[in-house]
mmCIF file of C-alpha atoms and ligand atoms in Angstrom:
data_model
loop_
_atom_site.group_PDB
_atom_site.id
_atom_site.type_symbol
_atom_site.label_atom_id
_atom_site.label_comp_id
_atom_site.label_asym_id
_atom_site.label_seq_id
_atom_site.Cartn_x
_atom_site.Cartn_y
_atom_site.Cartn_z
ATOM 1 C CA MET A 1 19.674 1.562 4.962
ATOM 2 C CA GLU A 2 19.430 3.987 2.289
ATOM 3 C CA SER A 3 17.772 7.180 2.334
ATOM 4 C CA ALA A 4 16.393 10.318 0.610
ATOM 5 C CA GLU A 5 15.606 13.680 1.525
ATOM 6 C CA LYS A 6 13.056 16.443 -0.029
ATOM 7 C CA THR A 7 11.575 19.891 0.887
ATOM 8 C CA ILE A 8 8.282 21.179 0.032
ATOM 9 C CA GLU A 9 6.855 24.649 0.697
ATOM 10 C CA LEU A 10 3.133 24.644 2.077
ATOM 11 C CA ALA A 11 1.643 27.911 1.374
ATOM 12 C CA ASP A 12 -1.601 27.192 3.249
ATOM 13 C CA GLU A 13 -3.615 24.714 5.154
ATOM 14 C CA GLN A 14 -5.165 23.088 1.613
ATOM 15 C CA ALA A 15 -1.151 22.460 0.620
ATOM 16 C CA THR A 16 -0.536 20.710 3.528
ATOM 17 C CA GLU A 17 -3.453 18.716 2.921
ATOM 18 C CA ALA A 18 -2.676 18.064 -0.426
ATOM 19 C CA LEU A 19 0.855 16.921 0.755
ATOM 20 C CA GLY A 20 -1.056 14.301 2.848
ATOM 21 C CA ALA A 21 -2.930 13.084 -0.057
ATOM 22 C CA ALA A 22 0.258 12.542 -2.078
ATOM 23 C CA ILE A 23 1.542 10.492 0.725
ATOM 24 C CA ALA A 24 -1.704 8.468 1.390
ATOM 25 C CA ALA A 25 -1.359 7.304 -2.110
ATOM 26 C CA CYS A 26 1.891 5.899 -1.177
ATOM 27 C CA LEU A 27 0.790 3.978 1.590
ATOM 28 C CA ALA A 28 0.589 0.048 1.916
ATOM 29 C CA PRO A 29 0.327 -2.685 5.049
ATOM 30 C CA GLY A 30 3.183 -1.779 7.243
ATOM 31 C CA ALA A 31 3.864 1.386 5.956
ATOM 32 C CA ALA A 32 4.960 4.021 8.347
ATOM 33 C CA VAL A 33 4.828 7.849 8.554
ATOM 34 C CA THR A 34 5.966 10.018 11.389
ATOM 35 C CA LEU A 35 4.562 13.758 11.729
ATOM 36 C CA THR A 36 7.090 15.984 13.678
ATOM 37 C CA GLY A 37 6.767 19.782 14.592
ATOM 38 C CA ASP A 38 6.129 22.111 16.976
ATOM 39 C CA LEU A 39 2.404 22.597 18.405
ATOM 40 C CA GLY A 40 0.478 23.841 15.805
ATOM 41 C CA ALA A 41 2.647 23.291 12.389
ATOM 42 C CA GLY A 42 0.075 21.539 10.523
ATOM 43 C CA LYS A 43 1.098 17.392 11.878
ATOM 44 C CA THR A 44 -3.084 16.821 12.305
ATOM 45 C CA THR A 45 -3.791 18.716 9.074
ATOM 46 C CA LEU A 46 -1.706 16.511 6.971
ATOM 47 C CA ALA A 47 -3.152 13.455 8.208
ATOM 48 C CA ARG A 48 -6.588 14.372 8.170
ATOM 49 C CA GLY A 49 -5.783 15.223 4.024
ATOM 50 C CA ALA A 50 -4.509 11.586 3.848
ATOM 51 C CA VAL A 51 -7.553 10.069 5.403
ATOM 52 C CA ARG A 52 -10.271 12.202 3.483
ATOM 53 C CA ALA A 53 -7.878 11.186 0.042
ATOM 54 C CA LEU A 54 -8.679 7.693 1.088
ATOM 55 C CA LEU A 55 -12.128 7.614 2.581
ATOM 56 C CA GLY A 56 -14.031 11.108 1.368
ATOM 57 C CA GLN A 57 -14.826 13.879 3.512
ATOM 58 C CA VAL A 58 -15.135 11.901 6.856
ATOM 59 C CA GLU A 59 -14.695 13.555 10.367
ATOM 60 C CA VAL A 60 -10.962 13.290 11.402
ATOM 61 C CA PRO A 61 -10.677 14.175 14.917
ATOM 62 C CA SER A 62 -7.521 14.948 16.768
ATOM 63 C CA PRO A 63 -6.471 11.814 18.529
ATOM 64 C CA THR A 64 -4.877 14.341 21.686
ATOM 65 C CA PHE A 65 -6.767 12.476 23.812
ATOM 66 C CA THR A 66 -7.812 9.096 22.719
ATOM 67 C CA LEU A 67 -4.005 8.745 21.450
ATOM 68 C CA VAL A 68 -5.108 6.868 18.222
ATOM 69 C CA GLN A 69 -7.906 6.698 16.127
ATOM 70 C CA THR A 70 -8.024 4.201 13.721
ATOM 71 C CA TYR A 71 -9.710 3.974 10.022
ATOM 72 C CA GLU A 72 -10.905 1.113 7.525
ATOM 73 C CA THR A 73 -9.655 2.042 4.504
ATOM 74 C CA PRO A 74 -10.192 -0.740 1.247
ATOM 75 C CA GLY A 75 -6.346 -1.966 1.101
ATOM 76 C CA PHE A 76 -5.693 -1.400 5.099
ATOM 77 C CA GLU A 77 -6.285 -0.385 8.237
ATOM 78 C CA LEU A 78 -5.175 3.275 9.087
ATOM 79 C CA TRP A 79 -4.025 4.414 12.223
ATOM 80 C CA HIS A 80 -3.452 8.051 13.174
ATOM 81 C CA ALA A 81 -1.786 8.217 16.594
ATOM 82 C CA ASP A 82 -0.978 11.446 18.731
ATOM 83 C CA LEU A 83 1.567 10.080 21.736
ATOM 84 C CA TYR A 84 1.970 13.590 22.767
ATOM 85 C CA ARG A 85 0.352 12.098 26.418
ATOM 86 C CA ILE A 86 1.985 8.893 26.629
ATOM 87 C CA GLU A 87 4.393 8.914 29.762
ATOM 88 C CA HIS A 88 5.432 5.746 29.841
ATOM 89 C CA GLU A 89 7.000 3.042 27.198
ATOM 90 C CA ASP A 90 4.465 0.512 28.230
ATOM 91 C CA GLU A 91 1.494 2.554 27.442
ATOM 92 C CA LEU A 92 2.507 2.012 23.962
ATOM 93 C CA ASP A 93 2.170 -1.645 24.239
ATOM 94 C CA GLU A 94 -1.133 -1.403 25.585
ATOM 95 C CA LEU A 95 -2.014 0.702 22.917
ATOM 96 C CA GLY A 96 -0.901 -2.125 20.172
ATOM 97 C CA LEU A 97 1.535 -0.030 18.025
ATOM 98 C CA GLU A 98 3.530 -2.729 17.105
ATOM 99 C CA ASP A 99 1.278 -4.937 15.621
ATOM 100 C CA ALA A 100 0.193 -2.110 14.015
ATOM 101 C CA PHE A 101 3.387 -1.115 12.342
ATOM 102 C CA GLU A 102 3.593 -4.850 10.988
ATOM 103 C CA ASP A 103 0.292 -4.758 9.344
ATOM 104 C CA ALA A 104 -1.542 -1.654 9.213
ATOM 105 C CA ALA A 105 -0.335 1.682 7.384
ATOM 106 C CA CYS A 106 0.668 4.183 10.517
ATOM 107 C CA LEU A 107 0.903 7.980 10.425
ATOM 108 C CA VAL A 108 2.322 8.931 14.131
ATOM 109 C CA GLU A 109 2.625 12.753 15.889
ATOM 110 C CA TRP A 110 4.610 12.607 18.422
ATOM 111 C CA PRO A 111 7.039 9.615 17.624
ATOM 112 C CA GLU A 112 9.679 10.906 19.557
ATOM 113 C CA ARG A 113 7.605 8.828 22.088
ATOM 114 C CA LEU A 114 8.521 5.605 20.526
ATOM 115 C CA GLY A 115 12.269 5.443 21.498
ATOM 116 C CA PRO A 116 13.478 2.180 20.472
ATOM 117 C CA ARG A 117 10.094 1.284 18.689
ATOM 118 C CA LEU A 118 10.592 3.885 15.962
ATOM 119 C CA PRO A 119 10.258 1.643 12.831
ATOM 120 C CA GLU A 120 13.440 1.697 10.820
ATOM 121 C CA ARG A 121 11.484 1.647 7.485
ATOM 122 C CA ARG A 122 9.508 5.168 7.609
ATOM 123 C CA LEU A 123 8.708 8.389 6.100
ATOM 124 C CA ASP A 124 9.633 11.169 8.264
ATOM 125 C CA VAL A 125 7.932 14.637 7.502
ATOM 126 C CA ARG A 126 8.780 17.338 9.736
ATOM 127 C CA LEU A 127 6.907 20.366 9.690
ATOM 128 C CA SER A 128 8.139 24.152 10.300
ATOM 129 C CA PHE A 129 6.903 27.687 10.433
ATOM 130 C CA ALA A 130 7.761 29.432 7.081
ATOM 131 C CA GLU A 131 8.213 33.045 7.224
ATOM 132 C CA GLY A 132 4.646 34.735 5.450
ATOM 133 C CA GLY A 133 2.606 32.180 7.525
ATOM 134 C CA GLY A 134 2.748 28.905 5.753
ATOM 135 C CA ARG A 135 4.818 25.782 6.484
ATOM 136 C CA ARG A 136 7.453 24.130 5.228
ATOM 137 C CA ALA A 137 7.930 19.931 5.242
ATOM 138 C CA ALA A 138 10.854 18.283 5.073
ATOM 139 C CA LEU A 139 10.708 14.605 4.516
ATOM 140 C CA THR A 140 13.331 12.084 5.014
ATOM 141 C CA ALA A 141 12.936 8.248 3.575
ATOM 142 C CA HIS A 142 14.512 5.763 5.134
ATOM 143 C CA GLY A 143 14.670 2.162 3.533
ATOM 144 C CA GLU A 144 13.573 1.068 -0.041
ATOM 145 C CA PHE A 145 10.108 1.363 0.384
ATOM 146 C CA TRP A 146 10.079 4.811 1.206
ATOM 147 C CA VAL A 147 13.017 5.683 -0.752
ATOM 148 C CA GLY A 148 11.342 4.577 -3.752
ATOM 149 C CA ARG A 149 7.875 6.457 -3.793
ATOM 150 C CA LEU A 150 9.847 9.908 -2.734
ATOM 151 C CA GLU A 151 9.608 11.071 -5.987
ATOM 152 C CA GLN A 152 5.567 10.815 -6.414
ATOM 153 C CA ILE A 153 5.201 13.051 -3.231
HETATM 154 N N1 ATP B 201 0.402 25.159 5.296
HETATM 155 C C1 ATP B 201 0.091 25.696 5.946
HETATM 156 N N2 ATP B 201 0.246 27.433 5.962
HETATM 157 C C2 ATP B 201 -0.722 28.131 7.057
HETATM 158 N N3 ATP B 201 -1.342 27.383 7.791
HETATM 159 C C3 ATP B 201 -1.142 25.722 8.205
HETATM 160 C C4 ATP B 201 -0.482 25.090 7.211
HETATM 161 N N4 ATP B 201 -1.005 24.012 7.426
HETATM 162 C C5 ATP B 201 -1.445 23.732 8.344
HETATM 163 N N5 ATP B 201 -1.929 25.370 9.019
HETATM 164 C C6 ATP B 201 -2.970 25.441 9.849
HETATM 165 O O1 ATP B 201 -2.169 25.223 11.600
HETATM 166 C C7 ATP B 201 -3.014 24.950 12.282
HETATM 167 C C8 ATP B 201 -2.627 24.069 13.357
HETATM 168 O O2 ATP B 201 -2.556 22.808 12.686
HETATM 169 P P1 ATP B 201 -2.645 21.302 13.238
HETATM 170 O O3 ATP B 201 -3.458 21.187 14.115
HETATM 171 O O4 ATP B 201 -2.901 20.215 12.120
HETATM 172 O O5 ATP B 201 -1.523 21.169 13.842
HETATM 173 P P2 ATP B 201 -0.515 20.056 14.495
HETATM 174 O O6 ATP B 201 0.766 20.028 14.194
HETATM 175 O O7 ATP B 201 -1.125 18.809 14.828
HETATM 176 O O8 ATP B 201 -0.581 20.662 16.394
HETATM 177 P P3 ATP B 201 -0.572 19.949 17.778
HETATM 178 O O9 ATP B 201 0.843 19.579 17.830
HETATM 179 O O10 ATP B 201 -1.016 21.351 18.410
HETATM 180 O O11 ATP B 201 -1.620 18.406 17.384
HETATM 181 C C9 ATP B 201 -4.497 24.920 11.926
HETATM 182 O O12 ATP B 201 -5.015 25.960 12.248
HETATM 183 C C10 ATP B 201 -4.387 24.791 10.324
HETATM 184 O O13 ATP B 201 -5.131 25.359 9.656
HETATM 185 MG MG1 MG B 202 -2.032 17.359 16.395
#
């Protein structure tokens, strides 16, 4: 499957939210985005920027305890998942994530927990801490849909 990569410097929290907004502009039913990075790297901040780009200044809580927050957007349902607390893969079935990967747009923190359920076609966003307090985002697009959109992000 084709893939492409890109790195973006994120000087501050607003830049992380803006990257989320740019990714949101690419979303469609069945589009998956993984958000990887250490605790505090900015995964939820990016997801918040994406949700607010689509819905305005709504409350976007971290799904740390609920595992999933869903949002109704004009074109599709948007899932924001944080799988950190998943211990067994059966819990993923209960969440209904596999159906969501088909029909909804999904932003997934801690995608490592998905194991073989990780969608092949996806945008991977790996956030790391940069010198000076900012962050760096390494994006990898897998499959035609995301490779075609990477340039506009
Ligand atoms: N580009 C940036 N530069 C500096 N600080 C940032 C940047 N992006 C986000 N932050 C800050 O990083 C902190 C942690 O962000 P966030 O909660 O989004 O991390 P997370 O990756 O979701 O963490 P967790 O794994 O605990 O869920 C927040 O205080 C946020 O303001
Ligand atoms: Mg988080």
